[in-house]
JSON list of C-alpha atoms in Angstrom, two decimals:
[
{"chain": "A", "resi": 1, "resn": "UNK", "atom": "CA", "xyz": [-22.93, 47.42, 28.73]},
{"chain": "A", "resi": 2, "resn": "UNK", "atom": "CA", "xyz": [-26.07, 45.85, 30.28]},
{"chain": "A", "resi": 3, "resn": "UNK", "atom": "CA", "xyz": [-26.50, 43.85, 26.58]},
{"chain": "A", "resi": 4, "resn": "UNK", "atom": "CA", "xyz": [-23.23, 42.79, 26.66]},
{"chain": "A", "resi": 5, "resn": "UNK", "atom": "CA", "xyz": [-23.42, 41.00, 30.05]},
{"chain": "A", "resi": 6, "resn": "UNK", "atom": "CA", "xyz": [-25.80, 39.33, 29.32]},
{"chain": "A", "resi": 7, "resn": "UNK", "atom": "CA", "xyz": [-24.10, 37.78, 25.93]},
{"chain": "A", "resi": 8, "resn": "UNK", "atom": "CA", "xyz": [-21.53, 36.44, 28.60]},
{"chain": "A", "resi": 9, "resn": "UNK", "atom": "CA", "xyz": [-23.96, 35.71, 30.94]},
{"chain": "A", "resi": 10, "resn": "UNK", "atom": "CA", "xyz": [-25.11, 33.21, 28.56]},
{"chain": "A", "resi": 11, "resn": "UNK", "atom": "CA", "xyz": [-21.86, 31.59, 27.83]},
{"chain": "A", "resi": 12, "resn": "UNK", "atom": "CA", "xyz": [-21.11, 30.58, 31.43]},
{"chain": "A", "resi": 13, "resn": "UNK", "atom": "CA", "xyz": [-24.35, 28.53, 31.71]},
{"chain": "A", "resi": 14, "resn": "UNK", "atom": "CA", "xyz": [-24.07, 24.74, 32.01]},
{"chain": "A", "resi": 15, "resn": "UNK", "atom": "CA", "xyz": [-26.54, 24.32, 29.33]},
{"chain": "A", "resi": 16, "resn": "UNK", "atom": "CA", "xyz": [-24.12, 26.19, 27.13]},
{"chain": "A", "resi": 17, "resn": "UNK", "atom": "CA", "xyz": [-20.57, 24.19, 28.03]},
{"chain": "A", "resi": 18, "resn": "UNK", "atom": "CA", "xyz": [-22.65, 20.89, 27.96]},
{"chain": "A", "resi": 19, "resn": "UNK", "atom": "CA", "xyz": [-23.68, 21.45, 24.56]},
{"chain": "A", "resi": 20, "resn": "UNK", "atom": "CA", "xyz": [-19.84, 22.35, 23.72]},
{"chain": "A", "resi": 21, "resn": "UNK", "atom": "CA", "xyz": [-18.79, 19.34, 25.55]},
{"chain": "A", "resi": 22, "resn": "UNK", "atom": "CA", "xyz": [-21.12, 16.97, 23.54]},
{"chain": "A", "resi": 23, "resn": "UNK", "atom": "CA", "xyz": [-20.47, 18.35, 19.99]},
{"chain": "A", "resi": 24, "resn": "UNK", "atom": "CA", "xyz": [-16.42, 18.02, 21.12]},
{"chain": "A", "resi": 25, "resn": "UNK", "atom": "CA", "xyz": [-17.20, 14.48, 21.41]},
{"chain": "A", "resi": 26, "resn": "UNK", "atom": "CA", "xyz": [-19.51, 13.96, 18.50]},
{"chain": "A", "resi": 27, "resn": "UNK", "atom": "CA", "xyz": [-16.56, 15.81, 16.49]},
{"chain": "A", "resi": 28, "resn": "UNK", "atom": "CA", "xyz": [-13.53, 13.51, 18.26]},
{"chain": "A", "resi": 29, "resn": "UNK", "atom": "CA", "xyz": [-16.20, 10.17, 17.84]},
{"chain": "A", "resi": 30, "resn": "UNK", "atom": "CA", "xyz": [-16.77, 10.78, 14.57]},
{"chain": "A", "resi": 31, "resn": "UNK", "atom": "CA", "xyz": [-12.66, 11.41, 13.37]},
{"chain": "A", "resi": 32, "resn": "UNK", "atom": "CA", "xyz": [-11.28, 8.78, 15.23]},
{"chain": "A", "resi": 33, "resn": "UNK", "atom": "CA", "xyz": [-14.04, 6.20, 13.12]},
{"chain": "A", "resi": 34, "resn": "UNK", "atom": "CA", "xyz": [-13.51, 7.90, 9.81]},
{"chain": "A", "resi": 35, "resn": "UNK", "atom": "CA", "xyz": [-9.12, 7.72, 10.68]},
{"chain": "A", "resi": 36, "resn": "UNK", "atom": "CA", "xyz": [-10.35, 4.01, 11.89]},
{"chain": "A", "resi": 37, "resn": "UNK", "atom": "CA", "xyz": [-11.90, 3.56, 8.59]},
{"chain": "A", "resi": 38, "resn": "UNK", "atom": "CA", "xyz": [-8.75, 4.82, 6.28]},
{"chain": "A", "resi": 39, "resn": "UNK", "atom": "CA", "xyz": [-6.76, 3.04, 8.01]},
{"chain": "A", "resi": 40, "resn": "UNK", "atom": "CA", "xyz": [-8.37, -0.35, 7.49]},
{"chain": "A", "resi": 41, "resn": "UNK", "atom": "CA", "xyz": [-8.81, 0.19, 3.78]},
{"chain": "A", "resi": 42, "resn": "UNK", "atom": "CA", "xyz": [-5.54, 1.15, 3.51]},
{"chain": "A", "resi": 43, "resn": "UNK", "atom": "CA", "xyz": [-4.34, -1.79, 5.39]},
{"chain": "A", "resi": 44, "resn": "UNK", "atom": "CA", "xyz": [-6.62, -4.14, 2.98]},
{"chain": "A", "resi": 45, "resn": "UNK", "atom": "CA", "xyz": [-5.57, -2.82, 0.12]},
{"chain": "A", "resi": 46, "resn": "UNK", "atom": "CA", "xyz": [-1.71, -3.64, 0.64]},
{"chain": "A", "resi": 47, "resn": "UNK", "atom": "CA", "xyz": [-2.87, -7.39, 2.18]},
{"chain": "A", "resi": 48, "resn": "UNK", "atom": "CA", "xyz": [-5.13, -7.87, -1.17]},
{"chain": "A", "resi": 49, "resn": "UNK", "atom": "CA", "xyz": [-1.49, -6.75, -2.94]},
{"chain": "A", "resi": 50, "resn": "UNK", "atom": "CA", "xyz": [0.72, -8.75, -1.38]},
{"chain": "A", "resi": 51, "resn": "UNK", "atom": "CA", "xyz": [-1.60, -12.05, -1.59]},
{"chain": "A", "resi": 52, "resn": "UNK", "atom": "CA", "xyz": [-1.70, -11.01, -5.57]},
{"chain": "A", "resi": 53, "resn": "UNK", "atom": "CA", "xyz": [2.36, -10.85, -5.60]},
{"chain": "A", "resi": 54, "resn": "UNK", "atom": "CA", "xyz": [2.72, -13.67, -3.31]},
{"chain": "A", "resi": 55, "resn": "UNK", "atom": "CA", "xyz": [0.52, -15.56, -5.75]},
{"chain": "A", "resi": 56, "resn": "UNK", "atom": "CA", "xyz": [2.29, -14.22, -9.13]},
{"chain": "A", "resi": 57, "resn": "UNK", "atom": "CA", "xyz": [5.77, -15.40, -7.16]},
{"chain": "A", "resi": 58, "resn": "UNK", "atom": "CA", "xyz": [3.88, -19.28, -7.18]},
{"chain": "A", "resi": 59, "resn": "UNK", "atom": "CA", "xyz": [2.82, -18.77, -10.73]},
{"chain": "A", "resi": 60, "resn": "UNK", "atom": "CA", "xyz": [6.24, -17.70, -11.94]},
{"chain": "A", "resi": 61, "resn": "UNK", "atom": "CA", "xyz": [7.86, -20.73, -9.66]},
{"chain": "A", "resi": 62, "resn": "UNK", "atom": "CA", "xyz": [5.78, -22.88, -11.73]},
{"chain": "A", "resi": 63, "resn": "UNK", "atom": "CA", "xyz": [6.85, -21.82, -15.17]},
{"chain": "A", "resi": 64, "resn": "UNK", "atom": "CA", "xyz": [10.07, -21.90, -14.19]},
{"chain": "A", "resi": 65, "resn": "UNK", "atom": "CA", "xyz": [9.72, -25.54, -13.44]},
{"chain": "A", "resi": 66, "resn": "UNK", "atom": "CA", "xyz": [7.78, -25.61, -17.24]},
{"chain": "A", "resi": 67, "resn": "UNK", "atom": "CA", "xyz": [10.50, -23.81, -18.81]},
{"chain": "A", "resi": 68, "resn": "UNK", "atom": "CA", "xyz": [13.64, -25.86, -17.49]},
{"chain": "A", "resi": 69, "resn": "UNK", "atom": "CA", "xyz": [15.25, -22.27, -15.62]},
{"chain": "A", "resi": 70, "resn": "UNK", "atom": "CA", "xyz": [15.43, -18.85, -15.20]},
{"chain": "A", "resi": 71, "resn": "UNK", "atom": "CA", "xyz": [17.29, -18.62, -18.39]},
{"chain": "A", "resi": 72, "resn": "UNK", "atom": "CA", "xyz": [14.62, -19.78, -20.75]},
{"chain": "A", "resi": 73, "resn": "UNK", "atom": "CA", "xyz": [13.69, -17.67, -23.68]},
{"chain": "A", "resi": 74, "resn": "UNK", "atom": "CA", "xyz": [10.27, -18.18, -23.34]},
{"chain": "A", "resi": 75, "resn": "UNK", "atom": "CA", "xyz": [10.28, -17.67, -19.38]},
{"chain": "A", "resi": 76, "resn": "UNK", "atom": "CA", "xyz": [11.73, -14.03, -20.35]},
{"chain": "A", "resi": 77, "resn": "UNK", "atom": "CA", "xyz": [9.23, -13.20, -23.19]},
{"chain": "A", "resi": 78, "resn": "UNK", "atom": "CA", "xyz": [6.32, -14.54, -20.87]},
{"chain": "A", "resi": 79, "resn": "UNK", "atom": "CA", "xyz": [7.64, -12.35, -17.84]},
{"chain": "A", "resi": 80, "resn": "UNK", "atom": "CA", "xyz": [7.96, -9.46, -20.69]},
{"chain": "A", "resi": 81, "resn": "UNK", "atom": "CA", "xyz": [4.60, -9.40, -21.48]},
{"chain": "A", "resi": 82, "resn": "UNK", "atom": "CA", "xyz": [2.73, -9.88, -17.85]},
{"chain": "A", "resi": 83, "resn": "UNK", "atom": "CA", "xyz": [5.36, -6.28, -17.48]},
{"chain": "A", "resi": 84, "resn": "UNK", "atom": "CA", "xyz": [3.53, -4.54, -19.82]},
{"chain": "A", "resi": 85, "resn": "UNK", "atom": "CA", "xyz": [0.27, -5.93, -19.29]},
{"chain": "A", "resi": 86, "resn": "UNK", "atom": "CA", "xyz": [0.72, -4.81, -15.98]},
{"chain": "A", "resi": 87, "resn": "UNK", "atom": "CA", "xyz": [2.32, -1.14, -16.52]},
{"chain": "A", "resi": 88, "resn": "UNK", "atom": "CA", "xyz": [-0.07, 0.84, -14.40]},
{"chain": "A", "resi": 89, "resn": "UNK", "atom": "CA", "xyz": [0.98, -1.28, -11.63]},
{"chain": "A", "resi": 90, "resn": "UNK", "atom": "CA", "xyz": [4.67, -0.90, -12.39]},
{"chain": "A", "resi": 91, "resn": "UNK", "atom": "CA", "xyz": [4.41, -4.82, -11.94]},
{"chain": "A", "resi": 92, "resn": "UNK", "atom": "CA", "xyz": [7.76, -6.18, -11.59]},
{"chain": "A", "resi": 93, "resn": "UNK", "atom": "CA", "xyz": [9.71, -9.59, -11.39]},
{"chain": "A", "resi": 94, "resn": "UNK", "atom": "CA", "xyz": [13.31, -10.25, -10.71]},
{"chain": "A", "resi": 95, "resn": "UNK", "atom": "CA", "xyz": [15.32, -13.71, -10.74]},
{"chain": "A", "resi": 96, "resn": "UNK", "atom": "CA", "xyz": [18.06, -13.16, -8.58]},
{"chain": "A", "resi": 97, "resn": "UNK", "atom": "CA", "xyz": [20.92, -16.00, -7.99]},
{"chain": "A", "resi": 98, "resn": "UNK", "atom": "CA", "xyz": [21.84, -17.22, -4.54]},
{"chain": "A", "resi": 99, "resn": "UNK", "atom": "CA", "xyz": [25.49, -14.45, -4.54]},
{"chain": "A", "resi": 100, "resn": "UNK", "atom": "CA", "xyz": [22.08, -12.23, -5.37]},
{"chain": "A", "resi": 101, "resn": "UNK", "atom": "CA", "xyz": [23.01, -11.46, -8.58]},
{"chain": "A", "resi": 102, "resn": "UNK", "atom": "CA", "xyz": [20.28, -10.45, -10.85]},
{"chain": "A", "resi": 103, "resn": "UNK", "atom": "CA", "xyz": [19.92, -12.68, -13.25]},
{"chain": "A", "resi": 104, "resn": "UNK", "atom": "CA", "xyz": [17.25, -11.63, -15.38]},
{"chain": "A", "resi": 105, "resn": "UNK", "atom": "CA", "xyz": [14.65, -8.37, -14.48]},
{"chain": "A", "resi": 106, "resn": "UNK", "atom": "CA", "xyz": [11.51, -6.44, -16.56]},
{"chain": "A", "resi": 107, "resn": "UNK", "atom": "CA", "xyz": [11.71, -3.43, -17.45]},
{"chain": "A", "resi": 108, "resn": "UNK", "atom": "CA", "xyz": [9.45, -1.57, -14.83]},
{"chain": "A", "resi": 109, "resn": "UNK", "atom": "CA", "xyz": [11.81, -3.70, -11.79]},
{"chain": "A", "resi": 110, "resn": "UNK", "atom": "CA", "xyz": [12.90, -0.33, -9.69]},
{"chain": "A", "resi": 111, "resn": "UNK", "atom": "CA", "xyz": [17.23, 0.07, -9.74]},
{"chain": "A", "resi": 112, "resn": "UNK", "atom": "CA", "xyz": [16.99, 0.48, -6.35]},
{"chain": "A", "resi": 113, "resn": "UNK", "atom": "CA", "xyz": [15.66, -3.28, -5.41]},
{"chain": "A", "resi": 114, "resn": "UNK", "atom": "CA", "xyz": [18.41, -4.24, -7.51]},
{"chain": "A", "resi": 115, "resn": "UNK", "atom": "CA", "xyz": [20.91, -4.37, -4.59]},
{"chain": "A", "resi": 116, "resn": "UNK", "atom": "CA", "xyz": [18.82, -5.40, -1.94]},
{"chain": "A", "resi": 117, "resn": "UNK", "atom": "CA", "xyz": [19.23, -8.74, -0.27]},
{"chain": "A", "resi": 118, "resn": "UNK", "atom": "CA", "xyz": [17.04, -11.79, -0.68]},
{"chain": "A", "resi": 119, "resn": "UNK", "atom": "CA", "xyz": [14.50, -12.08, 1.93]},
{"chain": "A", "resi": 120, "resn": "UNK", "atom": "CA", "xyz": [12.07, -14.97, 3.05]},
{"chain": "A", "resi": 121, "resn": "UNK", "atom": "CA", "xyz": [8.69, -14.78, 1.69]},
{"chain": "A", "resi": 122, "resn": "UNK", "atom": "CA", "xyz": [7.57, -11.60, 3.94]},
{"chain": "A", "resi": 123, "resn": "UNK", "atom": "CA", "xyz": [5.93, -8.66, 2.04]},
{"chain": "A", "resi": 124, "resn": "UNK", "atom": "CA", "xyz": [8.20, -6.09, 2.21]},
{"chain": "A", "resi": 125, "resn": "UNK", "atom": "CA", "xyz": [8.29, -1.97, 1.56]},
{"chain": "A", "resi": 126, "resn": "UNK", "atom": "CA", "xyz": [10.63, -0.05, 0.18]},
{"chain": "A", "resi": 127, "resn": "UNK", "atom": "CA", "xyz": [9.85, 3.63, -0.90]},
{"chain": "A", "resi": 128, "resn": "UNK", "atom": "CA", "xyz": [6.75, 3.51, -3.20]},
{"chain": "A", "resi": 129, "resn": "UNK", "atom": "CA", "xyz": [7.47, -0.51, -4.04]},
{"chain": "A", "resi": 130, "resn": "UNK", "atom": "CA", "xyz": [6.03, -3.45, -2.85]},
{"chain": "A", "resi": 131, "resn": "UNK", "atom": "CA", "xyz": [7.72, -6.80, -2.68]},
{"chain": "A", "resi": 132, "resn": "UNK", "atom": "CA", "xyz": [7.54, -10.68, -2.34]},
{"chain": "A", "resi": 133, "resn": "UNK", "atom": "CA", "xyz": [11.15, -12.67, -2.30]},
{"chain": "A", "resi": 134, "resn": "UNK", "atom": "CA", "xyz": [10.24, -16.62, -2.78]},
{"chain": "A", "resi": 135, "resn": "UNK", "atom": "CA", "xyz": [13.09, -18.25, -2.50]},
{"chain": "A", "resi": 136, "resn": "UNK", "atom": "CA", "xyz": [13.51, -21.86, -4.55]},
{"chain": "A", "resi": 137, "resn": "UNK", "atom": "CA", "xyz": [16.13, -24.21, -5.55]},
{"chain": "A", "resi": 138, "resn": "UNK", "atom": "CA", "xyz": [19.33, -22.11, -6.29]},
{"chain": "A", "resi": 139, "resn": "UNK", "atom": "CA", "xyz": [17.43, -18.56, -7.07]},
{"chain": "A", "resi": 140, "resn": "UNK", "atom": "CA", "xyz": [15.21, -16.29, -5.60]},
{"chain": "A", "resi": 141, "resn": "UNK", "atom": "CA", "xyz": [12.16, -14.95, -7.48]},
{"chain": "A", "resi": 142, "resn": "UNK", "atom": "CA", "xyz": [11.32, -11.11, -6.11]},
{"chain": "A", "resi": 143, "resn": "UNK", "atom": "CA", "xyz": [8.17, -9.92, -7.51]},
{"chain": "A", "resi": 144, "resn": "UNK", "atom": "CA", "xyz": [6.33, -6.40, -7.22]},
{"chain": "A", "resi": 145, "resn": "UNK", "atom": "CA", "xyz": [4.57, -3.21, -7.76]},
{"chain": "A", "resi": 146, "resn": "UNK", "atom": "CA", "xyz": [4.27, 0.34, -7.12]},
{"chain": "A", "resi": 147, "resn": "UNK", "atom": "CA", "xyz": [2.17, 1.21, -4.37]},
{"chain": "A", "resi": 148, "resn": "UNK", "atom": "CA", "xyz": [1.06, 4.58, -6.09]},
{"chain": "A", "resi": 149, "resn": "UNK", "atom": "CA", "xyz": [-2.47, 3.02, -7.03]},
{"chain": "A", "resi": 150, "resn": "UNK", "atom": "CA", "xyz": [-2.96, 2.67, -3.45]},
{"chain": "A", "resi": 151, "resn": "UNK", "atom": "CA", "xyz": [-1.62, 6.17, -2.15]},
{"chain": "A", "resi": 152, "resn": "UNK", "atom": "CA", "xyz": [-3.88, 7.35, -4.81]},
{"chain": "A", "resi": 153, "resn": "UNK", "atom": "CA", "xyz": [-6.56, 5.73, -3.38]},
{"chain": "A", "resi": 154, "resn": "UNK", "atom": "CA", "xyz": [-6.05, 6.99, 0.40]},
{"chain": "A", "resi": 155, "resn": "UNK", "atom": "CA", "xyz": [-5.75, 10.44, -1.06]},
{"chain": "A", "resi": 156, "resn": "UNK", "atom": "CA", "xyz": [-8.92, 10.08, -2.40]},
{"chain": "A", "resi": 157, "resn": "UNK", "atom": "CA", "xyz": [-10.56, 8.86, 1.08]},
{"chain": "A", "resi": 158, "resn": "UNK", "atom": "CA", "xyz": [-8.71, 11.42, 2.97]},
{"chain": "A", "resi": 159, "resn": "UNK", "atom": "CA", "xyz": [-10.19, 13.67, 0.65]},
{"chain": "A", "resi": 160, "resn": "UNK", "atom": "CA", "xyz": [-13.63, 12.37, 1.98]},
{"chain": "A", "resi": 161, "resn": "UNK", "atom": "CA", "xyz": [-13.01, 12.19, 5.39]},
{"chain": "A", "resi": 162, "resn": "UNK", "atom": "CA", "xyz": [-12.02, 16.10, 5.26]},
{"chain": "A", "resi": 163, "resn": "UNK", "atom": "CA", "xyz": [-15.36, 16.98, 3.84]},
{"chain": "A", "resi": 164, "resn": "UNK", "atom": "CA", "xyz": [-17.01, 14.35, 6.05]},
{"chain": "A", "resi": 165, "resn": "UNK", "atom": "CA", "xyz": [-15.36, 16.50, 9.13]},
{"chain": "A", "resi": 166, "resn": "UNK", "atom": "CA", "xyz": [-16.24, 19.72, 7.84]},
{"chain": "A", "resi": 167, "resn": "UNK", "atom": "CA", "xyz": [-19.73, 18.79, 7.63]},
{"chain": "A", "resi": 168, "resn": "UNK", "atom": "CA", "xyz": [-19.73, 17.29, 11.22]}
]
């Protein structure tokens, strides 16, 4: 009994609940900056994707000013083949009339963005798709991408900041 007093004895010292006190806060410091962390990659990976939709929405306004209109041949094939160059991605473009009819869509463009309504040029989310609308002259060009790469990613640094924890 004596032995075991003393164990308990040793557990109500202040030296003993400041040193819990400061490794709580080390622990709580050091989550909050890895969550901190995550979240800002997270957040720079979707602004780095929308700048690279927003940009492929200007590049495909401009060949559609080359190739006389959304229904030009060669505008399709062109479109066709940045789609598969871009199949990891699930890159996507849709030319969608003003009564936002679809007008012409690749093949990775999601069925469910097919009904949505034309937006103004704000980055927008639906499900595991990201999307641009950039409206001009009498359609509306809607181009995007899966955001799978990037939840891939943030699995991957959630994965670290676990074992970075556990080793805290």
């Amino acid at each position: 009994m004596p032995f075991e007093q003393s164990k308990l004895r040793h557990l109500r010292t202040l030296r003993f609940r400041l040193a819990v006190w400061n490794a709580a806060v080390v622990l709580i410091t050091t989550l909050v900056t890895l969550l901190g962390i995550r979240e800002g990659v997270r957040y720079t990976l979707v602004q780095e994707s929308d700048q690279l939709l927003s940009e492929d929405g200007r590049e495909i306004e401009l060949a559609l000013k080359n190739f006389k209109g959304a229904e030009s041949k060669l505008l399709h094939d062109q479109l066709d083949r940045k789609d598969e160059g871009h199949a990891q991605h699930k890159w996507f473009v849709q030319l969608i009339d003003r009564s936002d009819g679809v007008l012409f869509q690749t093949q990775h463009a999601p069925p469910e963005l097919t009904d949505v309504r034309s937006q103004r040029e704000t980055p927008r989310t639906l499900g595991e798709w990201r999307y641009v609308d950039r409206p001009i002259d009498s359609i509306n060009i809607r181009v995007g991408s899966s955001l799978q790469l990037i939840q891939a990613d943030i699995r991957r640094i959630d994965r670290l900041v676990a074992l970075a924890a556990g080793l805290v």
